[in-house]
Coordinates of C-alpha atoms and ligand atoms in Angstrom, one line a residue:
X1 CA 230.8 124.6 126.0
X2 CA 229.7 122.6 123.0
X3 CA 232.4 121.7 121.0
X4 CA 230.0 120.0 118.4
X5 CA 228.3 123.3 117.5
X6 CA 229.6 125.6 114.8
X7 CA 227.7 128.9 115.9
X8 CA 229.0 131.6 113.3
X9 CA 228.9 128.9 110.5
X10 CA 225.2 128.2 111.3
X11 CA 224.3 131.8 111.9
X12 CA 225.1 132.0 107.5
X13 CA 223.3 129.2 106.9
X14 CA 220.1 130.6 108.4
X15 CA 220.4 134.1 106.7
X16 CA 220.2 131.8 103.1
X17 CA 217.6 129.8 104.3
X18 CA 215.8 132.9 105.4
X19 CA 215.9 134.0 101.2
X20 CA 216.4 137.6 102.3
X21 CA 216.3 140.0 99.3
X22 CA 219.8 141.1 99.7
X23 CA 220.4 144.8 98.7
X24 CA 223.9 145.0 100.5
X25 CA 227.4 144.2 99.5
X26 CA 229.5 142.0 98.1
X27 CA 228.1 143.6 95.2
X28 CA 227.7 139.8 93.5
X29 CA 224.5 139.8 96.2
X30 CA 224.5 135.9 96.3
X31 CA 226.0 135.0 93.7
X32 CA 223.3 136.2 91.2
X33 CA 225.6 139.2 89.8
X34 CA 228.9 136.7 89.3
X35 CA 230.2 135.8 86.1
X36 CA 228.8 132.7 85.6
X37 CA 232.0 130.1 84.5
X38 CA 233.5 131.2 87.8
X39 CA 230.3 130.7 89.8
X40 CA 229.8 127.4 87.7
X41 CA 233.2 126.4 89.7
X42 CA 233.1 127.3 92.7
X43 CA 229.5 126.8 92.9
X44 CA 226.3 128.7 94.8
X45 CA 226.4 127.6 98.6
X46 CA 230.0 129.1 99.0
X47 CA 228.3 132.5 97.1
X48 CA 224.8 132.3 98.8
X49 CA 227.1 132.5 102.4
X50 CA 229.9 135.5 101.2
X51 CA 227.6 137.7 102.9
X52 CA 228.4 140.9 105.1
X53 CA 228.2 141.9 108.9
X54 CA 225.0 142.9 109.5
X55 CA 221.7 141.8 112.4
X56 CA 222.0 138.1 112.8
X57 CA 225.7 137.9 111.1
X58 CA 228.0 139.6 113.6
X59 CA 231.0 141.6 113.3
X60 CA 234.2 140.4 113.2
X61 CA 235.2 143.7 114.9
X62 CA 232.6 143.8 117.3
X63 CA 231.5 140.8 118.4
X64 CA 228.8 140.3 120.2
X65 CA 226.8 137.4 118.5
X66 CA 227.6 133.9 117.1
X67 CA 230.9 135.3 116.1
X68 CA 231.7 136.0 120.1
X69 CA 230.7 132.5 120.7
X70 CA 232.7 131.0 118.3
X71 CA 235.8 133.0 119.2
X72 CA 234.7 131.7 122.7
X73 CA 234.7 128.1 121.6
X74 CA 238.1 128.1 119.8
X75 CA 239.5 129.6 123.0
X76 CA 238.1 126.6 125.1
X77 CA 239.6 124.5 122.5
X78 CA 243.0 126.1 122.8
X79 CA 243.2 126.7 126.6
X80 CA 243.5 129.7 125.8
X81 CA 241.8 133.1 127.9
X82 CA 240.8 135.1 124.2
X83 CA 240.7 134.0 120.5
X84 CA 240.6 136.5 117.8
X85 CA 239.7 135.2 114.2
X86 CA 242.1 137.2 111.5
X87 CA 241.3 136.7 107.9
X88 CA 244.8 138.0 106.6
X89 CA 247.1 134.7 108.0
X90 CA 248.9 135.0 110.5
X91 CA 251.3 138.0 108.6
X92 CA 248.4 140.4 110.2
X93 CA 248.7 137.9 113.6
X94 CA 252.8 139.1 114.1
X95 CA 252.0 142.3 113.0
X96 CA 248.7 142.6 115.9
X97 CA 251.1 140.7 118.3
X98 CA 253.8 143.4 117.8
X99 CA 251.9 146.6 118.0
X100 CA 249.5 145.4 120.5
X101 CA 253.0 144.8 123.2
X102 CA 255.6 147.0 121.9
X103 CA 255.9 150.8 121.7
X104 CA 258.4 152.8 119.4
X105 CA 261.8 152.5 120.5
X106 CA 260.7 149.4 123.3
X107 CA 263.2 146.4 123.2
X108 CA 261.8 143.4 121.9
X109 CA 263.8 139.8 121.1
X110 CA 263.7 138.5 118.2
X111 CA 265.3 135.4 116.3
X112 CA 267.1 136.4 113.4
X113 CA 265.0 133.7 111.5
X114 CA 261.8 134.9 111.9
X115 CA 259.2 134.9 108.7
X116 CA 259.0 138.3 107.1
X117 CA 255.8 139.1 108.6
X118 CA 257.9 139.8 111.7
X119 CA 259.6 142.8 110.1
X120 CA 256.8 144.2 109.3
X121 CA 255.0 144.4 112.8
X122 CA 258.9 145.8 113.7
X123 CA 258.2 148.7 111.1
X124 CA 254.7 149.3 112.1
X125 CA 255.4 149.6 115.6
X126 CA 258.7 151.1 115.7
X127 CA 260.0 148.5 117.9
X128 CA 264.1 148.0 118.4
X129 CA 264.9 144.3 117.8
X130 CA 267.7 142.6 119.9
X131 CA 268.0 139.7 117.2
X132 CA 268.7 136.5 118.7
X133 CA 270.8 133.7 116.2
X134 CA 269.1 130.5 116.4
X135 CA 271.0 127.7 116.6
X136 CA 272.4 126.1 112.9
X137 CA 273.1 122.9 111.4
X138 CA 275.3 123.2 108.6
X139 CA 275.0 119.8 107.1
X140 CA 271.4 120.1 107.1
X141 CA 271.5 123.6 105.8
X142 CA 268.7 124.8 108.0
X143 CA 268.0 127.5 110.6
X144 CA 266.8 125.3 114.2
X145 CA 265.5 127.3 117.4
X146 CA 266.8 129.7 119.8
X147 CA 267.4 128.2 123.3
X148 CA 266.8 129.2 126.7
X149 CA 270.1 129.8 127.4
X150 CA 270.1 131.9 124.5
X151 CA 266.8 133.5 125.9
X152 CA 268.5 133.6 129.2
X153 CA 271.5 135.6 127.9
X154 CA 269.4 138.0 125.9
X155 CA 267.2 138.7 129.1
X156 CA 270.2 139.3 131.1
X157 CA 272.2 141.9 128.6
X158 CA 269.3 143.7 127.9
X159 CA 266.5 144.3 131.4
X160 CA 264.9 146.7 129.0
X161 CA 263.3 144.4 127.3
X162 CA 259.1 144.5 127.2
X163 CA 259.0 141.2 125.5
X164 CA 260.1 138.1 123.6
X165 CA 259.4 137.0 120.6
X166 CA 259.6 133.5 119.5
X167 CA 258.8 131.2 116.0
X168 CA 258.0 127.7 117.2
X169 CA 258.2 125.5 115.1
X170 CA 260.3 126.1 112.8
X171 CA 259.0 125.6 109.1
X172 CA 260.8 122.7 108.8
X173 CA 258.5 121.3 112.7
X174 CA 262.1 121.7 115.0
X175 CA 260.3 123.2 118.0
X176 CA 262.4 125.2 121.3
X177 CA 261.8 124.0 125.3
X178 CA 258.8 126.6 125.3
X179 CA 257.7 126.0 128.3
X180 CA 261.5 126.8 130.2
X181 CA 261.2 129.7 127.8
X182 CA 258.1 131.0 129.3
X183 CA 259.4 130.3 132.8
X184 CA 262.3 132.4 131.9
X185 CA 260.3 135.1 130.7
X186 CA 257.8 135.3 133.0
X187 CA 260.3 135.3 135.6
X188 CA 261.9 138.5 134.3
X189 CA 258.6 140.2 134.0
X190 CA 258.4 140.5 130.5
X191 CA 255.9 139.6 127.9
X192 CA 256.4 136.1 125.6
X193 CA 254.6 136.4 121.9
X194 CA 254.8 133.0 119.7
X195 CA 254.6 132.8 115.9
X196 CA 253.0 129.1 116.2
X197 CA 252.3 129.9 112.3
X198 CA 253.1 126.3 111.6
X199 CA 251.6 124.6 115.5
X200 CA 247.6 125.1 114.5
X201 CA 247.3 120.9 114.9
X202 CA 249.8 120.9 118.6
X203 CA 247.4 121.4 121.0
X204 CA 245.0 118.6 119.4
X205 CA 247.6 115.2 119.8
X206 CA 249.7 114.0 122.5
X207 CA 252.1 113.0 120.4
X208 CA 252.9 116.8 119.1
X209 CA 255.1 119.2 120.5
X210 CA 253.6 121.4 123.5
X211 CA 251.2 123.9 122.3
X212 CA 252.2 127.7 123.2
X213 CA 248.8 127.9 124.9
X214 CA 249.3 125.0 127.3
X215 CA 253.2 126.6 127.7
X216 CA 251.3 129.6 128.7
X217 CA 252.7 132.1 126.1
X218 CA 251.1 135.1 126.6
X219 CA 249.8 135.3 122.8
X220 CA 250.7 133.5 120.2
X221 CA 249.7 132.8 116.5
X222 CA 248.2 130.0 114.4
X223 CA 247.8 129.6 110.3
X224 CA 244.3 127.2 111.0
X225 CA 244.9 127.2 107.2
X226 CA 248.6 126.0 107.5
X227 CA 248.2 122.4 108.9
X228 CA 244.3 122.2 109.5
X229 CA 241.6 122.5 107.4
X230 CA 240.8 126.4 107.0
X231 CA 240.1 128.3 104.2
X232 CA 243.8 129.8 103.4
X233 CA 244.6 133.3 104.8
X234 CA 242.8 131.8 108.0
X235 CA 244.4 132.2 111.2
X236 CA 243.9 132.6 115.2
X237 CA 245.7 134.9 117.3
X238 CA 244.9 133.3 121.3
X239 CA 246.1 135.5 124.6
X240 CA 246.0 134.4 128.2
X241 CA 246.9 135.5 131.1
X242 CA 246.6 139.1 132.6
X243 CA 249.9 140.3 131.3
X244 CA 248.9 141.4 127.9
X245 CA 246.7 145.1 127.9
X246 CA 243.5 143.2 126.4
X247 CA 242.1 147.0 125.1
X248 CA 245.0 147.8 123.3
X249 CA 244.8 144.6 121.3
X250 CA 241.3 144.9 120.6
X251 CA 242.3 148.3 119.4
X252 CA 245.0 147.0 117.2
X253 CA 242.7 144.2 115.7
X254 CA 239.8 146.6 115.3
X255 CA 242.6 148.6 113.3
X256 CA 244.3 146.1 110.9
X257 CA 241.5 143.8 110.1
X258 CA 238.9 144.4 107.1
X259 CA 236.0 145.9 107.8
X260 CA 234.7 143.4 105.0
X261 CA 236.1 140.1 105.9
X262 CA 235.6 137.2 103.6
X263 CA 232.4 135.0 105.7
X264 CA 233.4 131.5 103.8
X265 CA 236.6 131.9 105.4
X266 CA 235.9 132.9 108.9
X267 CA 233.3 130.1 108.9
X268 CA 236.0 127.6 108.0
X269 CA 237.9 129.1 111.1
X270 CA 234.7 127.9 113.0
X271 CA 234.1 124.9 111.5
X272 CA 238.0 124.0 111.8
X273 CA 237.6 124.5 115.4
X274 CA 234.9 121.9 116.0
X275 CA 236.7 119.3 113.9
X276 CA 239.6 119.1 115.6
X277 CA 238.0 119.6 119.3
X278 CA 236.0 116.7 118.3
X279 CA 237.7 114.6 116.1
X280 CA 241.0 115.8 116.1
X281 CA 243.4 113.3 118.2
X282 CA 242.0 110.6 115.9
X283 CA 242.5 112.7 112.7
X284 CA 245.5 113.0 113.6
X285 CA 246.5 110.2 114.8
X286 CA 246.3 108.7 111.5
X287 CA 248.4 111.8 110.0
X288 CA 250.8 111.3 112.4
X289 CA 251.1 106.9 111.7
X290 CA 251.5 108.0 107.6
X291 CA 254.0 110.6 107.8
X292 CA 256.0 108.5 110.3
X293 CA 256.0 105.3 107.8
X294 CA 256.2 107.1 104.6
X295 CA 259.5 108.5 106.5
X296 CA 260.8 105.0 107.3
X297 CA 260.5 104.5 103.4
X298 CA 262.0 107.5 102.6
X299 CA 264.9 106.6 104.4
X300 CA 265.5 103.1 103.1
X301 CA 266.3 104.8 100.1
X302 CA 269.8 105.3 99.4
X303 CA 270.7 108.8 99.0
X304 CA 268.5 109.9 100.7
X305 CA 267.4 111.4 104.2
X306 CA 264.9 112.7 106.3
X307 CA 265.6 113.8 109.7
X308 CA 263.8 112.5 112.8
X309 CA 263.7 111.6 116.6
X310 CA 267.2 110.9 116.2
X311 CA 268.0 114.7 115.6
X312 CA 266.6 115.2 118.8
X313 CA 268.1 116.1 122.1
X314 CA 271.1 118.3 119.6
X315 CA 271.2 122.0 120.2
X316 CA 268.1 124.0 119.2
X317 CA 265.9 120.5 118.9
X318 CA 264.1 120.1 121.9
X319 CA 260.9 118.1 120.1
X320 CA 259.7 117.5 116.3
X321 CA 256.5 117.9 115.0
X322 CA 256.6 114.7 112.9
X323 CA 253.6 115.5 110.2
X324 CA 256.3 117.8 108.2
X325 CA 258.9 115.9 106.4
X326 CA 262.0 117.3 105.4
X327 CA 263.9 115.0 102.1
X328 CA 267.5 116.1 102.3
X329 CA 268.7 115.6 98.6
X330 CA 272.1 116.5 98.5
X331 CA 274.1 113.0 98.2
X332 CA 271.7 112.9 95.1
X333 CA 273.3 116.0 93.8
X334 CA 270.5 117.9 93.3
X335 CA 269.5 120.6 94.6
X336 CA 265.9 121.1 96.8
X337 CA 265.0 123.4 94.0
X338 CA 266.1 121.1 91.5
X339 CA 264.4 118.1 93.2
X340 CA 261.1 119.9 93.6
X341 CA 260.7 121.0 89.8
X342 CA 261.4 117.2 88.7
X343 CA 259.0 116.0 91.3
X344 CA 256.4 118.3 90.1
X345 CA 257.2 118.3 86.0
X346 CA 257.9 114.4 85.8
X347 CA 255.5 113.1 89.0
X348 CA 252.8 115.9 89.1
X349 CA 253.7 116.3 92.8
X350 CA 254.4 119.6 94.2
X351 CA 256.0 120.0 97.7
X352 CA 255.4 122.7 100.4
X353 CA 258.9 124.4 100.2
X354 CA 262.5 123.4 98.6
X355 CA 266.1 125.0 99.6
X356 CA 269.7 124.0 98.2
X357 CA 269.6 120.9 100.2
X358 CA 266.0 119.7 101.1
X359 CA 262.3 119.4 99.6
X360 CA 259.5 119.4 102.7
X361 CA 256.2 117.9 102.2
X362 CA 253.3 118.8 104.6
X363 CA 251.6 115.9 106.0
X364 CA 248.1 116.7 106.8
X365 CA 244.7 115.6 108.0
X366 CA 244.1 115.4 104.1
X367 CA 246.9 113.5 102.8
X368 CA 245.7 110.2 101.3
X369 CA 247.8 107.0 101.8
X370 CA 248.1 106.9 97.7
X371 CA 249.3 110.6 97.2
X372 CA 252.0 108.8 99.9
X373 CA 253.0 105.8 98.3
X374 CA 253.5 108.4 95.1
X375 CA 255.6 110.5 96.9
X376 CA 257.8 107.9 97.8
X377 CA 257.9 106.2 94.5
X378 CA 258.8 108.9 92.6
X379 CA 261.6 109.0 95.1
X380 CA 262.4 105.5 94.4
X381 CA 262.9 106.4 90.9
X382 CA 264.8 109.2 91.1
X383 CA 267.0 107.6 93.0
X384 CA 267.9 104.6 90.4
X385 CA 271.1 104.8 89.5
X386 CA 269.3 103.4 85.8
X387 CA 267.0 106.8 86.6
X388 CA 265.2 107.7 83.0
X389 CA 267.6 109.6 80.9
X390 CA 264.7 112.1 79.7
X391 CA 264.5 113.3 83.4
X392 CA 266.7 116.1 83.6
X393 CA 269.9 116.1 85.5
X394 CA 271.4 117.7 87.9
X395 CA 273.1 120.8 87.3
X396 CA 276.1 120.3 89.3
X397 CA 275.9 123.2 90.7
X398 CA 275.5 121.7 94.7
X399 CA 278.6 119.7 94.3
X400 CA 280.5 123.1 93.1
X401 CA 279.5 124.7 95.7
X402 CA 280.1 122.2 97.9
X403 CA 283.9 121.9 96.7
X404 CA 284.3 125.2 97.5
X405 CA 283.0 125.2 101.1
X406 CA 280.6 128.3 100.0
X407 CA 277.5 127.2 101.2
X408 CA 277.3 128.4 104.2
X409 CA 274.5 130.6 105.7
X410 CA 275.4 133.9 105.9
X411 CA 276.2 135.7 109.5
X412 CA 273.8 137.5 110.8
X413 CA 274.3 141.8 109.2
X414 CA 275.2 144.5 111.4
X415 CA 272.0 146.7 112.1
X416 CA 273.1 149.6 111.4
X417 CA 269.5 151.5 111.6
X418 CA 266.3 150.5 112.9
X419 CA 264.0 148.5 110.5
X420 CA 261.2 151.4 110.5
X421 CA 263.5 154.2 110.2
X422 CA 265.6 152.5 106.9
X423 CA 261.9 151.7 105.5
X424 CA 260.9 155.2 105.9
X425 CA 264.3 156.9 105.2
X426 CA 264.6 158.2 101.9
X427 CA 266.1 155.5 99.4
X428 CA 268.1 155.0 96.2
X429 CA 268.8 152.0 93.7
X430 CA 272.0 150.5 93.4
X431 CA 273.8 148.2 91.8
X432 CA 272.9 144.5 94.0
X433 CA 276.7 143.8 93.1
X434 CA 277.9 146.9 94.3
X435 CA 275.7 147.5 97.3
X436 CA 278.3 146.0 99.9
X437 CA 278.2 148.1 103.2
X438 CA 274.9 150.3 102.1
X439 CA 272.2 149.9 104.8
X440 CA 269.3 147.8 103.5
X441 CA 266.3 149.4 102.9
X442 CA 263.8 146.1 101.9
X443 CA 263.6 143.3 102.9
X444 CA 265.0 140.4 100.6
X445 CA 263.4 136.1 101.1
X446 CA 264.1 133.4 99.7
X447 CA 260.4 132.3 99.7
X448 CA 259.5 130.4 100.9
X449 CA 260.2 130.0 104.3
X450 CA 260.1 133.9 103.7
X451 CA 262.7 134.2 106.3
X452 CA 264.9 137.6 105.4
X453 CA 268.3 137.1 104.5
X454 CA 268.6 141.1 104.4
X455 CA 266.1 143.3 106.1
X456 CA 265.8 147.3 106.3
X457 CA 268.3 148.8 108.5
X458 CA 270.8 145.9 107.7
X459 CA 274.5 146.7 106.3
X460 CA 274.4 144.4 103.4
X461 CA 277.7 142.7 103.8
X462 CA 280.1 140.9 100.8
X463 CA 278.7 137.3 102.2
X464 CA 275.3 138.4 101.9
X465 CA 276.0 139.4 98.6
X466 CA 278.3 136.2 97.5
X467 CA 274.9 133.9 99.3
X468 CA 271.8 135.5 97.3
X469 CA 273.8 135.2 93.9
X470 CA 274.2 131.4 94.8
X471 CA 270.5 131.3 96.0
X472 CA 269.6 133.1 92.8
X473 CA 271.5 131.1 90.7
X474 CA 270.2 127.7 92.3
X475 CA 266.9 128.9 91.2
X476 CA 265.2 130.2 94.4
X477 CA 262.4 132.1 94.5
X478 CA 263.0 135.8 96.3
X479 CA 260.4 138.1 97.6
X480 CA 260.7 141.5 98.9
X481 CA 263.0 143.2 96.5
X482 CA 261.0 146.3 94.3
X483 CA 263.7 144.9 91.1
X484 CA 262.4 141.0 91.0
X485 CA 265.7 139.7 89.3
X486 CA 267.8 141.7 92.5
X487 CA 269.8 143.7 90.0
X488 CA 269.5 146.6 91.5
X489 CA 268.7 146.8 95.5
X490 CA 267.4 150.1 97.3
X491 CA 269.5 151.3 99.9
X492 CA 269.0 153.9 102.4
X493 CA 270.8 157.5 100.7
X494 CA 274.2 158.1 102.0
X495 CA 272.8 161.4 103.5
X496 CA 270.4 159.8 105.1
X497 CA 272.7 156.7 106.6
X498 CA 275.8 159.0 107.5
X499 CA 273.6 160.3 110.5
X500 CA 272.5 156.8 111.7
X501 CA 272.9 155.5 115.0
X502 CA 270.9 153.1 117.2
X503 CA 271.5 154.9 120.6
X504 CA 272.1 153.4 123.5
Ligands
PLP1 C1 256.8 131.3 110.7 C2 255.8 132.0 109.9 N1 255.1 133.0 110.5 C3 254.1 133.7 109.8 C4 253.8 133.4 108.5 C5 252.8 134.1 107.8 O1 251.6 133.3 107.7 P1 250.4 133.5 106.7 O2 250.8 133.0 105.4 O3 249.3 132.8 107.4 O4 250.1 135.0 106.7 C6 254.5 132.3 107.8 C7 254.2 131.9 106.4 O5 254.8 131.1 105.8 C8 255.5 131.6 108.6 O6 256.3 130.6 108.0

């Protein structure tokens, strides 16, 4: 095929050309009916293309135009069998994945670590986890993979299984051995589904960790709008192979997608496509040079570091994706959250993500070699021992805590129901405090990564407790709780938990 072309994104451009007199929806018919400061700022072409399916535009749910071809195309590109464009990230992605392999009450593993988006394909399908704990590293504060001998154990205590389910990379770009993983899998006759959320830019550069396509996952996910140049909400969901019932996930998709998708963004899904089919090992190529350097800096700084090939080879790192780099701040005594609001209020710089010990900064095919050398000045200075005394300092907190040893994660909670029946159970509001040993019935992130500390169906256990009221207190960011502050938590009633078992 023609990797040059951009079929659904031209098939837009000719309905403007065309100047059709447009008595459809969106009802801003081209712009004409839009306030006018917005469309001032956003401008006409991107409102003269938010059309809607219709002759000559194609259906995201039925494809049978330029959007087929395009899908077609971003398979080729992939190596992939199918590609399915999904306009809600890659949070509708897990939850397609999950529904289209799993049935209520079917076995599926899962790390314990996965994003949030996870749980919620769990609840809409009605799956039973088997949580898998990914490996750790405690000085590094950070979740790594699962490995295939933890896959291989899983797989063993549990021939039930239908499938696996696997996040590689991590957010932090620590990837697993993916392709002895699907070797494993496939061996055992089960299914292997990949959150690649983070691994849109893998299958494009040598130098990157495997893709999950050319592992030969059976489907995986991509944020295009993560690491490549999408509009955001912009994913790809790929299958291959002849494992996976192909109608069911159509049915699925047909399901959970809009039946008015957004065109500007699935036309950046296309046009995303051809860029890095055609340009897209030297794109980045360069990406990949910059990140590396800017991390050589990084570390010459004292106080600081960033994690790299040397990392690599220890349990749960089989390969690095090197655009993402991880600042681990601690011997600076701040905090990742208290490093990411000076970097932003002092340095106008905001980072992708920040935890107690680390700031991560994406490295993409748009980061400039100046918004670089910024980054790693304003590192430099806050650094200096002779740092500005208006900056402010740290809290002291992280040392504290440190003292006390109580910074570790927290062990994985006993599930005590499954996630959908604890979300559809009937609930009541507790004390956060005083919730120790009530079954969990939402889910509670630090976000991002968005990875649940406590999900439904979880016993929320004393060190759960003791680890959000330090996260909370460092200043994280939590999503998931219906009381934003996590005063009060909703628990599954005591009538409804007394009869709770998981079965065999
Ligand atoms: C591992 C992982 N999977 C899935 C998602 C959801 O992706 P999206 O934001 O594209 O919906 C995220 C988001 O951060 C993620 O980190």
């Amino acid at each position: 095929m023609d990797q040059s072309k951009t079929p659904y994104f031209q098939a837009l451009l000719e309905y403007v050309d065309a100047g059709v007199i447009p008595f459809h929806t969106p009802g801003h018919q081209q712009g004409l009916g839009m306030d006018r400061a917005f469309r001032e700022f956003v401008g006409d072409n991107i409102c003269a293309i938010d059309l809607t399916p219709m002759p000559g535009i194609d259906d995201l749910l039925q494809p049978t135009e330029s959007l087929k071809e395009a899908q077609e195309l971003a398979a080729e590109a992939y190596g992939a069998d199918r590609t399915f464009f999904l306009i809600n990230g890659s949070t509708s992605g897990n939850q397609c994945m999950m529904m289209a392999a799993v049935n209520p009450g079917e076995k599926i593993a899962v790390p314990r670590n996965s994003h949030k988006s996870m749980l919620g394909g769990l609840v809409m399908s009605g799956a039973r986890p088997i949580y898998m704990q990914p490996e750790v590293d405690e000085e590094l504060h950070m979740d790594l993979t699962v490995t295939p001998q933890t896959i291989a154990r899983t797989l063993e205590e549990h021939p039930d299984l239908v499938a696996v389910y696997i996040v590689n990379p991590t957010y932090y770009g620590i990837t697993t051995d993916i392709e002895a993983i699907v070797e494993l899998v496939h061996a055992a006759g089960k299914l292997l589904l990949v959150d690649e959320a983070w691994g849109p830019h893998f299958h494009f550069h040598p130098a990157l960790p495997i893709s999950a396509t050319a592992a030969g996952a059976d489907l995986c996910i991509n944020s295009t709008h993560k690491m490549l140049s999408a509009f955001s909400q912009c994913a790809m969901l790929h299958q291959k192979g002849d494992r996976v019932r192909v109608d069911r996930l159509k049915a699925v998709l047909k399901m959970l997608l809009s039946t008015s998708p957004n065109l500007p963004m699935v036309a950046s899904l296309d046009v995303a496509r051809k860029q890095m089919a055609t340009e897209g090992p030297a794109l980045l190529s360069q990406t990949i040079e910059l990140a590396q350097e800017t991390r050589r800096r990084l570390n010459q700084i004292e106080g600081l570091y960033c994690f790299g090939k040397e990392i690599q080879g220890r349990k749960g790192v089989f390969d690095l994706d090197p655009t993402k780099i991880a600042v681990t701040v601690k011997a600076l005594g701040y905090t990742g959250y208290e490093a990411s609001e000076l970097l932003r209020r002092r340095y106008n710089i905001q980072v992708e993500l920040a935890d107690l010990f680390n700031v991560v900064a994406l490295f993409t095919i748009g980061t400039s070699r100046d918004a670089a050398d910024r980054f790693v000045a304003a590192f430099e200075e806050m650094a200096r021992d002779d740092r500005p005394v208006d900056i402010f300092a740290p809290s002291g907190i992280l040392e504290r805590r440190l003292k006390k040893g109580s910074y570790r994660l927290p062990k994985i909670a006993p599930m005590r129901m499954l996630p959908r029946d604890a979300f559809l159970a009937d609930t009541e509001f507790v004390s956060f405090a005083d919730s120790r040993g009530r079954i969990c019935a939402e889910t509670i992130s630090p976000y991002p990564p968005g990875i649940p500390v406590i999900s439904p169906g979880e016993e929320i256990t004393g060190e759960i407790i003791e680890y959000l009221k330090l996260e909370l207190k460092a200043g994280v960011r939590i999503q998931g709780p219906y009381d934003d502050e996590l005063r009060k938590i909703r628990v599954v009633q005591a009538s409804a938990a007394g009869g709770a078992s998981l079965g065999a």
